[in-house]
């Protein structure tokens, strides 16, 4: 075998070198290996000579890519740390200055008070009556009590300033950044370039150069008493009958050599899979630990807030009691008749009744503070439940992994039974929907009949209403859109996001930490490749509106920008800046902006520079809790966002390409998804309410106002989760809206209102999907079936 690169002889066998052993634990002279050295060697560190040139080129490319990513990672974190420390420096200096001013002011006040006391001691020429009056005023005066309280008010002011240092968020942010940098750096360095290249390029060559000798077994065939040399691979053969000799000659067989090679491949896959699972588990558990620490700190902060507010209320109650005591010394000469009679009514009562009156007066003062404390504790319970829901949402990603594998196998074995069950559910759902539409139609007909019987029936407006109602009924019957399953594709790995390219020929889906690329052809999908890069779950994906490029977001806090170059998907850039997971991503239609929202409470805007590199141009920080979803209107000049602070925020893009907040809407529930229907209408889905609400632009107020029209949804018994953003398709005029375990297809009617056309019971609240740009196909993955379900649009007539 002649090498095209160089010709060297093995020092042991004096035969031509055909491979190089890259094991670092052997001597340099032993690295050159011939065919005799390789017999029986299954080490992954061996690479054929003819592949070495390509191997070195790939190594240099990956090494440079890894170095660039690490440098970019360090630069991003160092810039953030520098900004945080500079900001903290200014804030701490201000805090110290304020504290010094408070102390100096109090010292000056104390000196002035001492001077006053000295002067008072010198004045002794007042009468005995005046001295007695001074004593009484000192004992009972409300002003004196207030002065006593004011004497220590500087402690509260100074404590408040020093508390800012004790609870300084900037320090914790810097520590978090350093911890994140360390983790990201370690993950980058754990990526072994040589191992990766050897794994992909050399495994087949290794097996090819393995010894061709058949393994010797100390076993003989039960029928012919001859040596076992092959395995019967027929599925219908009993396990004990699979070992065969030369005379058995089964229809489907593998030699022992082939079985050995296949088993080596299996063990290698198993090793790689388990190593990756250990790494994923560590990353995921670290995220759960961070979540627990956050819950712990937030609960402590909330309890501190309750304690401080309760102490403030207690101080106010003391002031009220002192004021009440001061009133007791009021002269009866100043009382009117009613006040005197009220006092007499109290005096004629028994001592027990008088004690009860005193107690009731005190009770009225304290009831308010106790009621306030009760409301605060109730709010604390709600907030704690919300924090636990977030932790539950984090844990749900790993719950399905820990389930028994038998349940997954059972779902495939009983696929026919599952399909019958699914069809039954679909039939029942359609039955409910038909009953709902029938009731609505009957109500419309009854309203028409009432109008016809009315004396004002001849009015043209009534006649127009009747015509519109009849048209709506006919339109509803003729244009009910349904998405029916046409195919299913198994995907065991978790899939939290799906997206389609502009001409629906490519589909991408999350696949644990990777991104699966699928060829999509009229509802049929074929797996092409998995893209690697993210170090944790991929939870958001968004394709460009007119190019084969997309962005991906992950719980590793990074955004990756991918581009199809020479028919190969390449990660062109990693966008760093968010401190938490990336929940939702958008790309503007002109491909000049990327918009991202995160659990770090921010929305970030990215644009390209002259070198075609994305960089952050704006950081919107108006939300005070997790930002769950964002959406652009049709004209791309309005942005709407919602999150767990119960706010809907609306932003406008000005002429300078800067997003400005123009409206804030406060709600009673968390927003998990929302979507622009067109330029002037927004659909909003709260988390816990079983309704879809709509906000429409009012030209009179120049604000988005809550529409009276809303859609009642089925209560989900499974639970609720974000991801799977709502999608409005203008071509089909349908809104895809997930709520719990149900996915609703809502169709626009003639009155420009959406109504339910189909309710799909997925069977599990962890379901995620997307719609093709032409609205023809809907693909959904869920954690129960572990399948990608492809549905096609049909119109029921």
PDB file of C-alpha atoms in Angstrom, residues 81-276:
ATOM      1  CA  UNK A  81     -17.569  43.044  34.327  1.00  0.00           C
ATOM      2  CA  UNK A  82     -15.834  46.357  33.613  1.00  0.00           C
ATOM      3  CA  UNK A  83     -19.177  48.113  33.114  1.00  0.00           C
ATOM      4  CA  UNK A  84     -20.633  46.592  36.295  1.00  0.00           C
ATOM      5  CA  UNK A  85     -17.614  47.463  38.449  1.00  0.00           C
ATOM      6  CA  UNK A  86     -17.470  51.043  37.108  1.00  0.00           C
ATOM      7  CA  UNK A  87     -21.152  51.499  37.844  1.00  0.00           C
ATOM      8  CA  UNK A  88     -20.777  49.995  41.339  1.00  0.00           C
ATOM      9  CA  UNK A  89     -17.844  52.274  42.076  1.00  0.00           C
ATOM     10  CA  UNK A  90     -19.995  55.373  41.463  1.00  0.00           C
ATOM     11  CA  UNK A  91     -22.948  53.963  43.419  1.00  0.00           C
ATOM     12  CA  UNK A  92     -20.830  52.946  46.443  1.00  0.00           C
ATOM     13  CA  UNK A  93     -19.146  56.360  46.562  1.00  0.00           C
ATOM     14  CA  UNK A  94     -22.600  57.994  46.594  1.00  0.00           C
ATOM     15  CA  UNK A  95     -23.786  55.665  49.369  1.00  0.00           C
ATOM     16  CA  UNK A  96     -20.747  56.461  51.542  1.00  0.00           C
ATOM     17  CA  UNK A  97     -21.149  60.199  50.908  1.00  0.00           C
ATOM     18  CA  UNK A  98     -24.837  60.033  51.906  1.00  0.00           C
ATOM     19  CA  UNK A  99     -23.984  58.067  55.072  1.00  0.00           C
ATOM     20  CA  UNK A 100     -21.277  60.577  56.077  1.00  0.00           C
ATOM     21  CA  UNK A 101     -23.683  63.490  55.485  1.00  0.00           C
ATOM     22  CA  UNK A 102     -26.355  61.843  57.691  1.00  0.00           C
ATOM     23  CA  UNK A 103     -23.855  61.322  60.544  1.00  0.00           C
ATOM     24  CA  UNK A 104     -22.429  64.851  60.272  1.00  0.00           C
ATOM     25  CA  UNK A 105     -25.931  66.339  60.251  1.00  0.00           C
ATOM     26  CA  UNK A 106     -26.876  64.352  63.360  1.00  0.00           C
ATOM     27  CA  UNK A 107     -23.679  65.412  65.167  1.00  0.00           C
ATOM     28  CA  UNK A 108     -24.431  69.039  64.397  1.00  0.00           C
ATOM     29  CA  UNK A 109     -28.009  68.610  65.615  1.00  0.00           C
ATOM     30  CA  UNK A 110     -26.782  67.030  68.897  1.00  0.00           C
ATOM     31  CA  UNK A 111     -24.407  69.960  69.529  1.00  0.00           C
ATOM     32  CA  UNK A 112     -27.211  72.461  68.941  1.00  0.00           C
ATOM     33  CA  UNK A 113     -29.448  70.569  71.386  1.00  0.00           C
ATOM     34  CA  UNK A 114     -26.700  70.638  74.037  1.00  0.00           C
ATOM     35  CA  UNK A 115     -26.402  74.416  73.649  1.00  0.00           C
ATOM     36  CA  UNK A 116     -30.170  74.788  74.124  1.00  0.00           C
ATOM     37  CA  UNK A 117     -30.091  72.679  77.314  1.00  0.00           C
ATOM     38  CA  UNK A 118     -27.277  74.804  78.742  1.00  0.00           C
ATOM     39  CA  UNK A 119     -29.297  77.956  78.131  1.00  0.00           C
ATOM     40  CA  UNK A 120     -32.419  76.414  79.723  1.00  0.00           C
ATOM     41  CA  UNK A 121     -30.473  75.591  82.897  1.00  0.00           C
ATOM     42  CA  UNK A 122     -29.558  79.244  83.274  1.00  0.00           C
ATOM     43  CA  UNK A 123     -33.249  80.313  83.239  1.00  0.00           C
ATOM     44  CA  UNK A 124     -34.590  79.660  86.777  1.00  0.00           C
ATOM     45  CA  UNK A 125     -37.007  82.528  87.304  1.00  0.00           C
ATOM     46  CA  UNK A 126     -40.236  80.778  86.227  1.00  0.00           C
ATOM     47  CA  UNK A 127     -43.136  80.206  88.620  1.00  0.00           C
ATOM     48  CA  UNK A 128     -44.017  76.864  90.183  1.00  0.00           C
ATOM     49  CA  UNK A 129     -47.224  76.673  88.087  1.00  0.00           C
ATOM     50  CA  UNK A 130     -45.231  77.093  84.885  1.00  0.00           C
ATOM     51  CA  UNK A 131     -42.809  74.370  85.956  1.00  0.00           C
ATOM     52  CA  UNK A 132     -45.726  71.980  86.682  1.00  0.00           C
ATOM     53  CA  UNK A 133     -47.222  72.787  83.267  1.00  0.00           C
ATOM     54  CA  UNK A 134     -43.881  71.942  81.618  1.00  0.00           C
ATOM     55  CA  UNK A 135     -43.851  68.576  83.370  1.00  0.00           C
ATOM     56  CA  UNK A 136     -47.414  67.769  82.251  1.00  0.00           C
ATOM     57  CA  UNK A 137     -46.669  68.766  78.671  1.00  0.00           C
ATOM     58  CA  UNK A 138     -43.538  66.652  78.694  1.00  0.00           C
ATOM     59  CA  UNK A 139     -45.479  63.656  79.992  1.00  0.00           C
ATOM     60  CA  UNK A 140     -48.510  63.837  77.683  1.00  0.00           C
ATOM     61  CA  UNK A 141     -47.668  66.066  74.751  1.00  0.00           C
ATOM     62  CA  UNK A 142     -47.956  64.358  71.349  1.00  0.00           C
ATOM     63  CA  UNK A 143     -45.300  66.745  70.062  1.00  0.00           C
ATOM     64  CA  UNK A 144     -42.912  65.502  72.726  1.00  0.00           C
ATOM     65  CA  UNK A 145     -43.621  61.887  71.767  1.00  0.00           C
ATOM     66  CA  UNK A 146     -43.022  62.791  68.148  1.00  0.00           C
ATOM     67  CA  UNK A 147     -39.727  64.455  69.075  1.00  0.00           C
ATOM     68  CA  UNK A 148     -38.662  61.271  70.854  1.00  0.00           C
ATOM     69  CA  UNK A 149     -39.326  59.317  67.679  1.00  0.00           C
ATOM     70  CA  UNK A 150     -37.571  61.921  65.521  1.00  0.00           C
ATOM     71  CA  UNK A 151     -34.479  61.674  67.702  1.00  0.00           C
ATOM     72  CA  UNK A 152     -33.758  58.252  66.193  1.00  0.00           C
ATOM     73  CA  UNK A 153     -34.984  58.851  62.662  1.00  0.00           C
ATOM     74  CA  UNK A 154     -31.383  59.256  61.493  1.00  0.00           C
ATOM     75  CA  UNK A 155     -30.830  55.546  62.335  1.00  0.00           C
ATOM     76  CA  UNK A 156     -33.493  54.544  59.829  1.00  0.00           C
ATOM     77  CA  UNK A 157     -31.970  56.790  57.128  1.00  0.00           C
ATOM     78  CA  UNK A 158     -28.431  55.564  57.771  1.00  0.00           C
ATOM     79  CA  UNK A 159     -29.537  51.915  57.939  1.00  0.00           C
ATOM     80  CA  UNK A 160     -31.308  52.324  54.631  1.00  0.00           C
ATOM     81  CA  UNK A 161     -28.121  53.617  52.989  1.00  0.00           C
ATOM     82  CA  UNK A 162     -25.927  50.880  54.486  1.00  0.00           C
ATOM     83  CA  UNK A 163     -28.512  48.241  53.571  1.00  0.00           C
ATOM     84  CA  UNK A 164     -27.904  49.098  49.923  1.00  0.00           C
ATOM     85  CA  UNK A 165     -24.348  47.847  50.326  1.00  0.00           C
ATOM     86  CA  UNK A 166     -25.509  44.738  52.207  1.00  0.00           C
ATOM     87  CA  UNK A 167     -27.933  43.874  49.382  1.00  0.00           C
ATOM     88  CA  UNK A 168     -25.779  45.193  46.560  1.00  0.00           C
ATOM     89  CA  UNK A 169     -26.974  43.357  43.453  1.00  0.00           C
ATOM     90  CA  UNK A 170     -24.005  44.487  41.374  1.00  0.00           C
ATOM     91  CA  UNK A 171     -21.566  42.370  43.410  1.00  0.00           C
ATOM     92  CA  UNK A 172     -23.707  39.269  42.957  1.00  0.00           C
ATOM     93  CA  UNK A 173     -24.007  40.031  39.239  1.00  0.00           C
ATOM     94  CA  UNK A 174     -20.211  40.205  38.938  1.00  0.00           C
ATOM     95  CA  UNK A 175     -19.833  36.932  40.839  1.00  0.00           C
ATOM     96  CA  UNK A 176     -22.439  35.340  38.564  1.00  0.00           C
ATOM     97  CA  UNK A 177     -20.601  36.627  35.487  1.00  0.00           C
ATOM     98  CA  UNK A 178     -17.287  35.202  36.735  1.00  0.00           C
ATOM     99  CA  UNK A 179     -18.958  31.873  37.492  1.00  0.00           C
ATOM    100  CA  UNK A 180     -20.602  31.814  34.051  1.00  0.00           C
ATOM    101  CA  UNK A 181     -17.299  32.697  32.354  1.00  0.00           C
ATOM    102  CA  UNK A 182     -15.571  29.843  34.162  1.00  0.00           C
ATOM    103  CA  UNK A 183     -18.292  27.365  33.175  1.00  0.00           C
ATOM    104  CA  UNK A 184     -18.381  28.498  29.541  1.00  0.00           C
ATOM    105  CA  UNK A 185     -14.587  28.421  29.320  1.00  0.00           C
ATOM    106  CA  UNK A 186     -14.440  24.920  30.793  1.00  0.00           C
ATOM    107  CA  UNK A 187     -17.127  23.698  28.387  1.00  0.00           C
ATOM    108  CA  UNK A 188     -15.213  25.144  25.428  1.00  0.00           C
ATOM    109  CA  UNK A 189     -11.992  23.464  26.562  1.00  0.00           C
ATOM    110  CA  UNK A 190     -13.709  20.144  27.249  1.00  0.00           C
ATOM    111  CA  UNK A 191     -14.357  20.002  23.531  1.00  0.00           C
ATOM    112  CA  UNK A 192     -11.460  17.842  22.294  1.00  0.00           C
ATOM    113  CA  UNK A 193     -10.790  18.623  18.632  1.00  0.00           C
ATOM    114  CA  UNK A 194      -8.663  15.551  17.949  1.00  0.00           C
ATOM    115  CA  UNK A 195     -11.174  13.182  19.586  1.00  0.00           C
ATOM    116  CA  UNK A 196     -13.991  14.725  17.570  1.00  0.00           C
ATOM    117  CA  UNK A 197     -12.074  14.398  14.281  1.00  0.00           C
ATOM    118  CA  UNK A 198     -11.002  10.851  15.074  1.00  0.00           C
ATOM    119  CA  UNK A 199     -14.555   9.909  16.019  1.00  0.00           C
ATOM    120  CA  UNK A 200     -16.009  11.189  12.746  1.00  0.00           C
ATOM    121  CA  UNK A 201     -13.250  10.363  10.269  1.00  0.00           C
ATOM    122  CA  UNK A 202     -11.426   7.337  11.524  1.00  0.00           C
ATOM    123  CA  UNK A 203     -13.850   4.819  13.035  1.00  0.00           C
ATOM    124  CA  UNK A 204     -14.542   3.113   9.725  1.00  0.00           C
ATOM    125  CA  UNK A 205     -10.829   2.937   8.932  1.00  0.00           C
ATOM    126  CA  UNK A 206     -10.081   1.431  12.332  1.00  0.00           C
ATOM    127  CA  UNK A 207     -12.614  -1.321  11.805  1.00  0.00           C
ATOM    128  CA  UNK A 208     -11.275  -1.881   8.304  1.00  0.00           C
ATOM    129  CA  UNK A 209      -7.734  -2.526   9.524  1.00  0.00           C
ATOM    130  CA  UNK A 210      -8.797  -4.765  12.429  1.00  0.00           C
ATOM    131  CA  UNK A 211      -7.772  -8.338  12.384  1.00  0.00           C
ATOM    132  CA  UNK A 212      -9.765 -10.392   9.870  1.00  0.00           C
ATOM    133  CA  UNK A 213      -9.326 -13.487  11.973  1.00  0.00           C
ATOM    134  CA  UNK A 214     -12.537 -15.018  13.216  1.00  0.00           C
ATOM    135  CA  UNK A 215     -12.787 -14.928  17.034  1.00  0.00           C
ATOM    136  CA  UNK A 216     -12.295 -18.339  18.625  1.00  0.00           C
ATOM    137  CA  UNK A 217     -15.191 -19.519  20.814  1.00  0.00           C
ATOM    138  CA  UNK A 218     -15.051 -22.587  23.042  1.00  0.00           C
ATOM    139  CA  UNK A 219     -18.567 -23.479  21.902  1.00  0.00           C
ATOM    140  CA  UNK A 220     -19.982 -26.057  19.485  1.00  0.00           C
ATOM    141  CA  UNK A 221     -23.273 -26.275  17.611  1.00  0.00           C
ATOM    142  CA  UNK A 222     -25.991 -28.223  19.443  1.00  0.00           C
ATOM    143  CA  UNK A 223     -27.090 -30.029  16.236  1.00  0.00           C
ATOM    144  CA  UNK A 224     -23.813 -30.774  14.450  1.00  0.00           C
ATOM    145  CA  UNK A 225     -21.286 -30.571  17.280  1.00  0.00           C
ATOM    146  CA  UNK A 226     -19.060 -28.308  15.178  1.00  0.00           C
ATOM    147  CA  UNK A 227     -17.331 -25.016  15.926  1.00  0.00           C
ATOM    148  CA  UNK A 228     -19.558 -21.904  16.150  1.00  0.00           C
ATOM    149  CA  UNK A 229     -18.534 -19.457  13.391  1.00  0.00           C
ATOM    150  CA  UNK A 230     -21.706 -17.423  12.677  1.00  0.00           C
ATOM    151  CA  UNK A 231     -24.831 -15.935  14.229  1.00  0.00           C
ATOM    152  CA  UNK A 232     -28.388 -16.376  12.926  1.00  0.00           C
ATOM    153  CA  UNK A 233     -29.841 -12.839  12.681  1.00  0.00           C
ATOM    154  CA  UNK A 234     -33.413 -13.859  11.840  1.00  0.00           C
ATOM    155  CA  UNK A 235     -35.744 -12.102  14.294  1.00  0.00           C
ATOM    156  CA  UNK A 236     -38.079 -15.123  14.503  1.00  0.00           C
ATOM    157  CA  UNK A 237     -35.383 -17.543  15.705  1.00  0.00           C
ATOM    158  CA  UNK A 238     -35.228 -18.408  19.394  1.00  0.00           C
ATOM    159  CA  UNK A 239     -32.325 -16.958  21.340  1.00  0.00           C
ATOM    160  CA  UNK A 240     -30.796 -20.366  22.170  1.00  0.00           C
ATOM    161  CA  UNK A 241     -30.760 -21.359  18.451  1.00  0.00           C
ATOM    162  CA  UNK A 242     -28.818 -18.368  17.124  1.00  0.00           C
ATOM    163  CA  UNK A 243     -25.280 -19.816  17.454  1.00  0.00           C
ATOM    164  CA  UNK A 244     -24.523 -21.710  14.196  1.00  0.00           C
ATOM    165  CA  UNK A 245     -21.775 -23.791  12.621  1.00  0.00           C
ATOM    166  CA  UNK A 246     -20.813 -24.161   8.950  1.00  0.00           C
ATOM    167  CA  UNK A 247     -23.503 -26.801   8.345  1.00  0.00           C
ATOM    168  CA  UNK A 248     -26.388 -24.779   9.829  1.00  0.00           C
ATOM    169  CA  UNK A 249     -26.219 -22.077   7.112  1.00  0.00           C
ATOM    170  CA  UNK A 250     -29.114 -19.813   8.214  1.00  0.00           C
ATOM    171  CA  UNK A 251     -30.835 -17.512   5.691  1.00  0.00           C
ATOM    172  CA  UNK A 252     -29.709 -14.346   7.458  1.00  0.00           C
ATOM    173  CA  UNK A 253     -26.393 -14.572   9.297  1.00  0.00           C
ATOM    174  CA  UNK A 254     -23.416 -12.521  10.483  1.00  0.00           C
ATOM    175  CA  UNK A 255     -19.925 -13.828  10.936  1.00  0.00           C
ATOM    176  CA  UNK A 256     -18.374 -13.603  14.390  1.00  0.00           C
ATOM    177  CA  UNK A 257     -15.979 -10.980  13.036  1.00  0.00           C
ATOM    178  CA  UNK A 258     -18.862  -8.818  11.855  1.00  0.00           C
ATOM    179  CA  UNK A 259     -20.674  -9.251  15.179  1.00  0.00           C
ATOM    180  CA  UNK A 260     -17.538  -8.172  16.991  1.00  0.00           C
ATOM    181  CA  UNK A 261     -17.207  -5.075  14.826  1.00  0.00           C
ATOM    182  CA  UNK A 262     -20.880  -4.182  15.248  1.00  0.00           C
ATOM    183  CA  UNK A 263     -20.593  -4.630  19.006  1.00  0.00           C
ATOM    184  CA  UNK A 264     -17.596  -2.302  19.086  1.00  0.00           C
ATOM    185  CA  UNK A 265     -19.643   0.336  17.261  1.00  0.00           C
ATOM    186  CA  UNK A 266     -22.515  -0.174  19.713  1.00  0.00           C
ATOM    187  CA  UNK A 267     -20.208   0.187  22.744  1.00  0.00           C
ATOM    188  CA  UNK A 268     -18.650   3.277  21.235  1.00  0.00           C
ATOM    189  CA  UNK A 269     -22.082   4.877  20.696  1.00  0.00           C
ATOM    190  CA  UNK A 270     -23.066   3.925  24.224  1.00  0.00           C
ATOM    191  CA  UNK A 271     -19.888   5.472  25.659  1.00  0.00           C
ATOM    192  CA  UNK A 272     -20.356   8.722  23.740  1.00  0.00           C
ATOM    193  CA  UNK A 273     -24.031   8.912  24.669  1.00  0.00           C
ATOM    194  CA  UNK A 274     -23.412   8.311  28.378  1.00  0.00           C
ATOM    195  CA  UNK A 275     -20.584  10.855  28.462  1.00  0.00           C
ATOM    196  CA  UNK A 276     -22.858  13.435  26.872  1.00  0.00           C
TER     197      UNK A 276
END
